[in-house]
mmCIF file of C-alpha atoms and ligand atoms in Angstrom:
data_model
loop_
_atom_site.group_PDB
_atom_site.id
_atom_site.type_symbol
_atom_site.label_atom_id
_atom_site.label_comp_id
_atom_site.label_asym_id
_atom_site.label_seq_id
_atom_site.Cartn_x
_atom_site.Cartn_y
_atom_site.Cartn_z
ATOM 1 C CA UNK A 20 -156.229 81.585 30.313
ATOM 2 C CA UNK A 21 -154.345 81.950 27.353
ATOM 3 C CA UNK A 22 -156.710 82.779 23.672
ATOM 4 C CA UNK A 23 -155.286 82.666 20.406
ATOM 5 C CA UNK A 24 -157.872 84.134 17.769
ATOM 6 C CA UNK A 25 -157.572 82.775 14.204
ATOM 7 C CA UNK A 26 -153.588 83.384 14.353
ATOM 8 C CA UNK A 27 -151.340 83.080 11.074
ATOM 9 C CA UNK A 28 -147.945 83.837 10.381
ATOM 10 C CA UNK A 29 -146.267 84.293 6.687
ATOM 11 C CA UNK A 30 -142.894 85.129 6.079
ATOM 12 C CA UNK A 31 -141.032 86.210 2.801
ATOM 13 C CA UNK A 32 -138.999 83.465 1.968
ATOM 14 C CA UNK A 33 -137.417 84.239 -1.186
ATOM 15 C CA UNK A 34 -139.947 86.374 -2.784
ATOM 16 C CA UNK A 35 -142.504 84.261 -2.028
ATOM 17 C CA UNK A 36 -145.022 84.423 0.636
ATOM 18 C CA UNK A 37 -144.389 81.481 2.934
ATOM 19 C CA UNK A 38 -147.528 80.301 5.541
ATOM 20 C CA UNK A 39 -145.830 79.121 8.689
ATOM 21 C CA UNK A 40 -149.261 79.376 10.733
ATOM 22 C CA UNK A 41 -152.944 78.984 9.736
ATOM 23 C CA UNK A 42 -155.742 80.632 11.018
ATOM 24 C CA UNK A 43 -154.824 78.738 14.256
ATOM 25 C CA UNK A 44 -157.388 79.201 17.126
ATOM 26 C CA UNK A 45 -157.180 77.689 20.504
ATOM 27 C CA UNK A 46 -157.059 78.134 24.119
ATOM 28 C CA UNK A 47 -154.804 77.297 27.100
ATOM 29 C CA UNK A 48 -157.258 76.955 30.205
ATOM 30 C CA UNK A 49 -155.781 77.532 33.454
ATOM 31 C CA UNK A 50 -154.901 74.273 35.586
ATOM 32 C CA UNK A 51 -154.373 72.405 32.687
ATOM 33 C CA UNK A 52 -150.831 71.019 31.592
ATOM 34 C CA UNK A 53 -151.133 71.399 27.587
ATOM 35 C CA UNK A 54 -148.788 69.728 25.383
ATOM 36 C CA UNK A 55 -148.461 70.879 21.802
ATOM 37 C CA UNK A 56 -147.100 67.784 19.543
ATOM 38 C CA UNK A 57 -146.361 67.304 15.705
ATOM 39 C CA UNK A 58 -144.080 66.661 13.162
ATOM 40 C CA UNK A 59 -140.945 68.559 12.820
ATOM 41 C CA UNK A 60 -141.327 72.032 10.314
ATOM 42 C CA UNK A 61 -145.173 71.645 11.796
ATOM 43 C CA UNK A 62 -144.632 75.302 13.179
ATOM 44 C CA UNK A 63 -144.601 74.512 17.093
ATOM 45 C CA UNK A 64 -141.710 76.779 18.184
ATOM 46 C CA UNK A 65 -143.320 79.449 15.701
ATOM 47 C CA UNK A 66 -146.562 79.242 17.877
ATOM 48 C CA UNK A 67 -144.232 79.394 21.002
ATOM 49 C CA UNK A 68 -142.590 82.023 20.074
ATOM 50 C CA UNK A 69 -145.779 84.161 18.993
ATOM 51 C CA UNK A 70 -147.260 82.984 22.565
ATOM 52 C CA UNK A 71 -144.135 84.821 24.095
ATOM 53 C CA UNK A 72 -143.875 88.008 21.930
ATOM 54 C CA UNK A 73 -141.158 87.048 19.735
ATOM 55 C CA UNK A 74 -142.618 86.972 16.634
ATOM 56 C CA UNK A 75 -145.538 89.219 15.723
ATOM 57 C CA UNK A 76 -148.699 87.003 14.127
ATOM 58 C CA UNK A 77 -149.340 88.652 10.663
ATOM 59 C CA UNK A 78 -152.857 87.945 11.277
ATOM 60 C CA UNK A 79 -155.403 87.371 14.533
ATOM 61 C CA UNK A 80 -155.374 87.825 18.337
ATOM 62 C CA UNK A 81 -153.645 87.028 21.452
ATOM 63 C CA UNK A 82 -155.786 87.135 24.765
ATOM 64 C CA UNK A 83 -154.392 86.551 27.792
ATOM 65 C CA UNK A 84 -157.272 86.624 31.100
ATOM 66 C CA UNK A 85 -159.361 88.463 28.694
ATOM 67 C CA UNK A 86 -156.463 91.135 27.555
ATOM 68 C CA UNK A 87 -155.461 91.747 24.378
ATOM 69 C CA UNK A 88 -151.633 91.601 24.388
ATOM 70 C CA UNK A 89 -151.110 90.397 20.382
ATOM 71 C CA UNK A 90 -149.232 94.191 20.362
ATOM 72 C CA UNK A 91 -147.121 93.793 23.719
ATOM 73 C CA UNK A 92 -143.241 93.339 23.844
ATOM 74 C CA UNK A 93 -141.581 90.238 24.867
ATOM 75 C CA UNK A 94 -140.692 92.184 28.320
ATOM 76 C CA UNK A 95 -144.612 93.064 28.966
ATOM 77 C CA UNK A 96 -145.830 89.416 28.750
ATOM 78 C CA UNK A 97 -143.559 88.484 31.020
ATOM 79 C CA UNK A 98 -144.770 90.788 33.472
ATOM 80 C CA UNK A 99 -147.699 89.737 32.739
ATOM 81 C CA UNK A 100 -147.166 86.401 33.693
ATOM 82 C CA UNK A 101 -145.875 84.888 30.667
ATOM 83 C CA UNK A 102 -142.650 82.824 31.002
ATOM 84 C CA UNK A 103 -140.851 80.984 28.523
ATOM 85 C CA UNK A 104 -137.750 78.162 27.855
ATOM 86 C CA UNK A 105 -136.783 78.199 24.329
ATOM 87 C CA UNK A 106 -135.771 74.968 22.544
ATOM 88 C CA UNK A 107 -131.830 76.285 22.019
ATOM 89 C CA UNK A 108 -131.607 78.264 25.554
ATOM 90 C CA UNK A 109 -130.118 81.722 25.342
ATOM 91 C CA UNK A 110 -126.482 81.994 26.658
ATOM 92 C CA UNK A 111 -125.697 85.023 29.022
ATOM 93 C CA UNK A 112 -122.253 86.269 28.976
ATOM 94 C CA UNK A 113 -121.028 88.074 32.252
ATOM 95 C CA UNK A 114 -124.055 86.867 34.215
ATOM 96 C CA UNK A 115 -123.669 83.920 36.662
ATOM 97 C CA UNK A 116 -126.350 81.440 37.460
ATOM 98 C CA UNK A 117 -127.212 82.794 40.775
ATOM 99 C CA UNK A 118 -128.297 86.147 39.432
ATOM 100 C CA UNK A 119 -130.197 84.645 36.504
ATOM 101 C CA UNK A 120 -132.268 82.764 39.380
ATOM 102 C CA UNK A 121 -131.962 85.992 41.262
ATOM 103 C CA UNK A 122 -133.761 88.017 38.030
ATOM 104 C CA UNK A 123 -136.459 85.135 37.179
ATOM 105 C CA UNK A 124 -137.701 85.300 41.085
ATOM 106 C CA UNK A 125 -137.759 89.373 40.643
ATOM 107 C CA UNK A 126 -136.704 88.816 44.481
ATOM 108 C CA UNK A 127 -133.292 89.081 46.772
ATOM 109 C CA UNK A 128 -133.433 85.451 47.402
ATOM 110 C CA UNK A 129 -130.441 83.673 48.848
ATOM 111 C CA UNK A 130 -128.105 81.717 47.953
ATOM 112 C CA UNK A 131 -129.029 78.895 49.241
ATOM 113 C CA UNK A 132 -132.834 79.045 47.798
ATOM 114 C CA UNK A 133 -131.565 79.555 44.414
ATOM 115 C CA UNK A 134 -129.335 76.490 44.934
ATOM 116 C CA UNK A 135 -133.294 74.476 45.321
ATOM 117 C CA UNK A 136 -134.428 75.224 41.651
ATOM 118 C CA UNK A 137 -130.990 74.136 40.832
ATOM 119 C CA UNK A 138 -131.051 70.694 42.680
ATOM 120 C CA UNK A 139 -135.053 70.882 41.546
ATOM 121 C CA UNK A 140 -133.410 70.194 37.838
ATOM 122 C CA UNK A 141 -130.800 67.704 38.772
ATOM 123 C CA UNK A 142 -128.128 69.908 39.138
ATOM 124 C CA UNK A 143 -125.319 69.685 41.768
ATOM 125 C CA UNK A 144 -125.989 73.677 43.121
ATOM 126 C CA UNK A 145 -122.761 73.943 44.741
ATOM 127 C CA UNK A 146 -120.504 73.428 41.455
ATOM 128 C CA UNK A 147 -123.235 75.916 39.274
ATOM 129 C CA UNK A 148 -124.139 78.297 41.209
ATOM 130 C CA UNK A 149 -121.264 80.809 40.470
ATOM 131 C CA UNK A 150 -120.501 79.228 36.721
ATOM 132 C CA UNK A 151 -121.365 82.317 33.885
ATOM 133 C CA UNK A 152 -124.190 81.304 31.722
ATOM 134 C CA UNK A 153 -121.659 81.379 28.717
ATOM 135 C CA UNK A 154 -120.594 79.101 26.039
ATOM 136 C CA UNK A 155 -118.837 76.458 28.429
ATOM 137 C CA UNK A 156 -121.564 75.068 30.123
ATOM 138 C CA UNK A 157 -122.817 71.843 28.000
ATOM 139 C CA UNK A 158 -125.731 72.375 26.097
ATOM 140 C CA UNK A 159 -127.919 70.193 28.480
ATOM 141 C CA UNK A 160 -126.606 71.843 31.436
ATOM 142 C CA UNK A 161 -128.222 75.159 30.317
ATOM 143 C CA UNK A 162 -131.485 73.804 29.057
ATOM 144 C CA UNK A 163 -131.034 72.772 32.848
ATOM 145 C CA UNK A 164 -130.352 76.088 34.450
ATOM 146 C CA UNK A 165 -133.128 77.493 31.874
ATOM 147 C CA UNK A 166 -135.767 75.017 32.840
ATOM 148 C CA UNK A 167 -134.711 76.126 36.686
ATOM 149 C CA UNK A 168 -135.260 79.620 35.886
ATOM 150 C CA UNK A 169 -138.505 78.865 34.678
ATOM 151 C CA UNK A 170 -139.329 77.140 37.717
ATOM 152 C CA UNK A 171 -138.455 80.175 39.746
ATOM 153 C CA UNK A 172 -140.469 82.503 37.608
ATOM 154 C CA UNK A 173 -143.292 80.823 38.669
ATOM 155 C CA UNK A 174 -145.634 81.934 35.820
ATOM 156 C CA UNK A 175 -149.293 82.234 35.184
ATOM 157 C CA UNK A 176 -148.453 80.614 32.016
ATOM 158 C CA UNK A 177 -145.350 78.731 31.743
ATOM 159 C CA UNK A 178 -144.057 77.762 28.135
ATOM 160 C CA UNK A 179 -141.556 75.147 27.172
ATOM 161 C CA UNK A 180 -140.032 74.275 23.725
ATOM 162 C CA UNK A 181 -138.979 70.804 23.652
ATOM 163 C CA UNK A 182 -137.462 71.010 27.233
ATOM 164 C CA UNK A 183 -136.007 67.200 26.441
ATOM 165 C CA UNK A 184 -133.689 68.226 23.739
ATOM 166 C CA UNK A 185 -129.981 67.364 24.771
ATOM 167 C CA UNK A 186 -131.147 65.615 28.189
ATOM 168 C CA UNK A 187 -129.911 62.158 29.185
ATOM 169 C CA UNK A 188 -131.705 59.757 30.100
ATOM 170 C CA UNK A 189 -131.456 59.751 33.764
ATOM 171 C CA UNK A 190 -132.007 63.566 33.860
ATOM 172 C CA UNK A 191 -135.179 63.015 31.729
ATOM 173 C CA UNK A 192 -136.904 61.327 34.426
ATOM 174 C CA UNK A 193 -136.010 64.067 36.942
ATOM 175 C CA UNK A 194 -137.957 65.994 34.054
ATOM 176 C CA UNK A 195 -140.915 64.178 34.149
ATOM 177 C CA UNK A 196 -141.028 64.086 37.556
ATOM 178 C CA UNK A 197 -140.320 68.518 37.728
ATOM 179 C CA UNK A 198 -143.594 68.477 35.551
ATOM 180 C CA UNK A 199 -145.373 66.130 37.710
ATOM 181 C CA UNK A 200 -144.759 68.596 40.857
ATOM 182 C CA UNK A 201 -145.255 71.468 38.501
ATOM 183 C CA UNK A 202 -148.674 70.071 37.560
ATOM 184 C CA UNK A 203 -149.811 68.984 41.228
ATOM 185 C CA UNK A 204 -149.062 72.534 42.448
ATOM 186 C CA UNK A 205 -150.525 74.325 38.924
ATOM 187 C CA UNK A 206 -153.164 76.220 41.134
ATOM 188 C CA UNK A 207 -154.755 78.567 38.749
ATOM 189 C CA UNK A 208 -151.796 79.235 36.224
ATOM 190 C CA UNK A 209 -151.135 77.045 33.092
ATOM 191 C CA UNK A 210 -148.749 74.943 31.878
ATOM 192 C CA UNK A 211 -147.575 74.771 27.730
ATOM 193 C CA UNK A 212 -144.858 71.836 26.757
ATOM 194 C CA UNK A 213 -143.801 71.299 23.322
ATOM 195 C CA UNK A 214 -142.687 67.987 23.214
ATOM 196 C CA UNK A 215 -142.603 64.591 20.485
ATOM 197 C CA UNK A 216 -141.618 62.255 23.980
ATOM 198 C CA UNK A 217 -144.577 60.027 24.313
ATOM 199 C CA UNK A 218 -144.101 60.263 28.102
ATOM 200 C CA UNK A 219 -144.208 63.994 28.489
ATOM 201 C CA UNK A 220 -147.338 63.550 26.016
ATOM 202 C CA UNK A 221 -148.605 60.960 28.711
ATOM 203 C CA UNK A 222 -148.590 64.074 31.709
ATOM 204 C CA UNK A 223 -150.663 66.141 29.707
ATOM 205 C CA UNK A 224 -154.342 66.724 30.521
ATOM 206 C CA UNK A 225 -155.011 67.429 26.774
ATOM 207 C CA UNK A 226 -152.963 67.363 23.898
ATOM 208 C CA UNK A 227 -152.076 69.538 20.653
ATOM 209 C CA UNK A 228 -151.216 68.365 17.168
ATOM 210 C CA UNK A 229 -150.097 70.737 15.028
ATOM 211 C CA UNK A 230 -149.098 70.196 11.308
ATOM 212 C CA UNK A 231 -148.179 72.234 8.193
ATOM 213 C CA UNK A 232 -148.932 75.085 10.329
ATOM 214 C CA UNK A 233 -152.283 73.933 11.019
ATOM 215 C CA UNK A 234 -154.226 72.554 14.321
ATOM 216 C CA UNK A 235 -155.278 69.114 13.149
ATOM 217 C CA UNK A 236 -156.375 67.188 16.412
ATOM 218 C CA UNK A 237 -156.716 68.535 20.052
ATOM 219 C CA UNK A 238 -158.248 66.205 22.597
ATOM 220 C CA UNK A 239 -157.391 64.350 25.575
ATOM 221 C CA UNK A 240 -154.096 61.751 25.262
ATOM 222 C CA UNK A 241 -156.936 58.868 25.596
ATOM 223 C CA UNK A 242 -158.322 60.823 22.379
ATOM 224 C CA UNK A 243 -155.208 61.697 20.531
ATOM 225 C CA UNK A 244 -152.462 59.471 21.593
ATOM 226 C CA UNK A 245 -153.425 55.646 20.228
ATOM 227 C CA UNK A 246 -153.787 57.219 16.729
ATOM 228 C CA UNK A 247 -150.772 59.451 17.086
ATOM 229 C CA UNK A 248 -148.576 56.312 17.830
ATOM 230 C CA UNK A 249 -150.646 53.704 15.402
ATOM 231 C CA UNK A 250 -149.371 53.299 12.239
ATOM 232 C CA UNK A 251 -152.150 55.082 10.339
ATOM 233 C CA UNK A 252 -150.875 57.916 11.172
ATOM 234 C CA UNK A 253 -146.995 57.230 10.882
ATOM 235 C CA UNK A 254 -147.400 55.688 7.370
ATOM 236 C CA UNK A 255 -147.471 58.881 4.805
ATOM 237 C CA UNK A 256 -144.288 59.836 6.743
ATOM 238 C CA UNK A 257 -142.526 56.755 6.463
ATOM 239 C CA UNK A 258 -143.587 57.060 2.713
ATOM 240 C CA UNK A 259 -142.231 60.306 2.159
ATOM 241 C CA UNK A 260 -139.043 59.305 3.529
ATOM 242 C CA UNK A 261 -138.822 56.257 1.119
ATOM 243 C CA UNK A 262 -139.484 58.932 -1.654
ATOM 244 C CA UNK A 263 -136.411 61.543 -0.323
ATOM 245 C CA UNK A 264 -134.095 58.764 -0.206
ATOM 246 C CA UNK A 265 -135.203 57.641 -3.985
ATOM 247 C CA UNK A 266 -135.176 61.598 -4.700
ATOM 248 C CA UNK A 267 -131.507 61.358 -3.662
ATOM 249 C CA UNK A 268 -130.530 58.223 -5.021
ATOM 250 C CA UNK A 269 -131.398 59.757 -8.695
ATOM 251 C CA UNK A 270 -129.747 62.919 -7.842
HETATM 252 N N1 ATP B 326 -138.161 83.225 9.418
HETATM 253 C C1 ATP B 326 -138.410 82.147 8.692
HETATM 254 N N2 ATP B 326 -138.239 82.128 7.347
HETATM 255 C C2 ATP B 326 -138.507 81.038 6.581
HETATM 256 N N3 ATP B 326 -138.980 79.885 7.100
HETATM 257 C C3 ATP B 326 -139.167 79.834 8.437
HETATM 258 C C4 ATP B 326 -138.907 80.949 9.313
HETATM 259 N N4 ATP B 326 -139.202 80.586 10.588
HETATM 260 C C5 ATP B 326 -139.610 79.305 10.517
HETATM 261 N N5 ATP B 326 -139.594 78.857 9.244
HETATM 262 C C6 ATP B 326 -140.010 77.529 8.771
HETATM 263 O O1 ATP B 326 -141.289 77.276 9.333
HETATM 264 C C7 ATP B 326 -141.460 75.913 9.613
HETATM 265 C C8 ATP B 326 -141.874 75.734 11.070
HETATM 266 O O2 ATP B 326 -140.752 75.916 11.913
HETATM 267 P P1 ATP B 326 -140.815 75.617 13.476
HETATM 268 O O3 ATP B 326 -139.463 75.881 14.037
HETATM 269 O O4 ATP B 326 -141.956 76.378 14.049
HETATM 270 O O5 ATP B 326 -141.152 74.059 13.484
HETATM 271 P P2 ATP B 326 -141.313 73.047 14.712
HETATM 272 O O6 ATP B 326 -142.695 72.473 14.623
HETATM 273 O O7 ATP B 326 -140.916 73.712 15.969
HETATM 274 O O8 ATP B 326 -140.272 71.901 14.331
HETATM 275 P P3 ATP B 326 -139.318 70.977 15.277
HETATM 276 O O9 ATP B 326 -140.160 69.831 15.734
HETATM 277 O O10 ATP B 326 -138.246 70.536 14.316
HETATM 278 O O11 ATP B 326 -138.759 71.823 16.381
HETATM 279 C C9 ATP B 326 -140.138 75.246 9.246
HETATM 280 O O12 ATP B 326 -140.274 74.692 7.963
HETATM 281 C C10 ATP B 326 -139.146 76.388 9.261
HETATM 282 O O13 ATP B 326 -138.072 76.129 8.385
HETATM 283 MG MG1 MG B 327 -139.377 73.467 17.326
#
């Protein structure tokens, strides 16, 4: 189970103290599928990115089973148990897809078994396998291959940041369906997606919205989803586009 204690994160933007996170407290219980949600700038891929040891909270507590790790490096959660796909995946240069498998498994698995999480994520293994994780594989192709890696992690907490961004359509339900698998088979560990698709929001077993850096609804999707699709909700947005466009009209 994952704990954060009253975490906040400020930055110096200009001079100026900025507050990306507020005094945000919540917990990930194992054998749940979480799914953070909110509107963009709300400060989801911040929280991610604290969870994983990125970014160091300026204020409050990580827990993970009971241990504090707010002071551990990136490399210590994940042996931990803490594994992570970022919303723009991290290119490798010299390394080939096989031994990024290879490393997220932390065994000497085949060949052929890496080639599963590959085919897992919709990806032909054969034409992969042996491609470097550089700058010519497509951008969905390597939130792909990092979404496999993550699979053969197998963590006790699993973490991904908007894992639909720059997947097609058809690929998107082999996505659903990964989670689906992942979330039959969750045993004790945990499962975080950050996500604005209403059908990854409709896997979850409870749901996050975050906002202006702050937690402003957490429930079930039966709790949180009609009013996070009705218009109530959607209106002050819609309003404050009007008002940019106006803004920029009179510039
Ligand atoms: N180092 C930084 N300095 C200044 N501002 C920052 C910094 N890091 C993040 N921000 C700002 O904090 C806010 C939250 O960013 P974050 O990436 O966490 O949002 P998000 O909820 O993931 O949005 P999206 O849905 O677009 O991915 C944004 O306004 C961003 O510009
Ligand atoms: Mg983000």
């Amino acid at each position: 189970m994952l704990e954060l204690q009253n975490i906040s994160f400020q930055v110096d933007d200009e001079g100026q103290d900025k507050e990306i996170i507020r005094d945000i407290s919540l917990t990930i219980p194992d054998n749940k599928l979480v799914v953070i949600t909110g509107p963009n700038g709300g400060g989801k891929s911040t929280l991610a990115k604290i969870i994983a040891g990125i970014e160091k909270p300026t204020g409050g507590k990580i827990l993970f089973n009971g241990e504090d790790i707010t002071d551990l490096s990136i490399t210590d959660r994940a042996k931990k148990g803490i594994g992570f796909a970022f919303q723009q995946p991290v290119r490798f240069k010299g390394i080939q897809v096989f031994d990024l498998i290879k490393l997220a498994t932390g065994k000497n698995i085949s060949i052929a078994n890496a080639c599963n999480y590959l085919a897992e994520v919709g990806l032909c293994a054969r034409d992969y396998i042996n491609r470097e994780v550089n700058s010519s594989l497509s951008g969905g192709e390597l939130k792909r291959i990092e979404i496999a890696t993550v699979l053969a992690k197998a963590s006790k907490l699993s973490v991904f940041d908007e894992p639909e961004a720059g997947i097609d359509l058809w690929s998107f339900q082999n996505l659903i369906e990964v989670f689906q698998r992942m979330r039959k088979d969750i045993g004790d560990s945990s499962i975080l997606i950050i996500s604005h698709q209403e059908r990854i929001l409709n896997i979850a077993d409870e749901i996050i919205v975050l906002k202006n850096g702050q937690l402003v609804k957490r429930g079930t999707k039966d709790e949180v989803l009609p009013e996070l699709m009705g218009t109530t909700s959607a209106m002050p947005e819609c309003r404050k586009i009007e008002q940019v466009r106006e803004a920029n009209q009179n510039a």
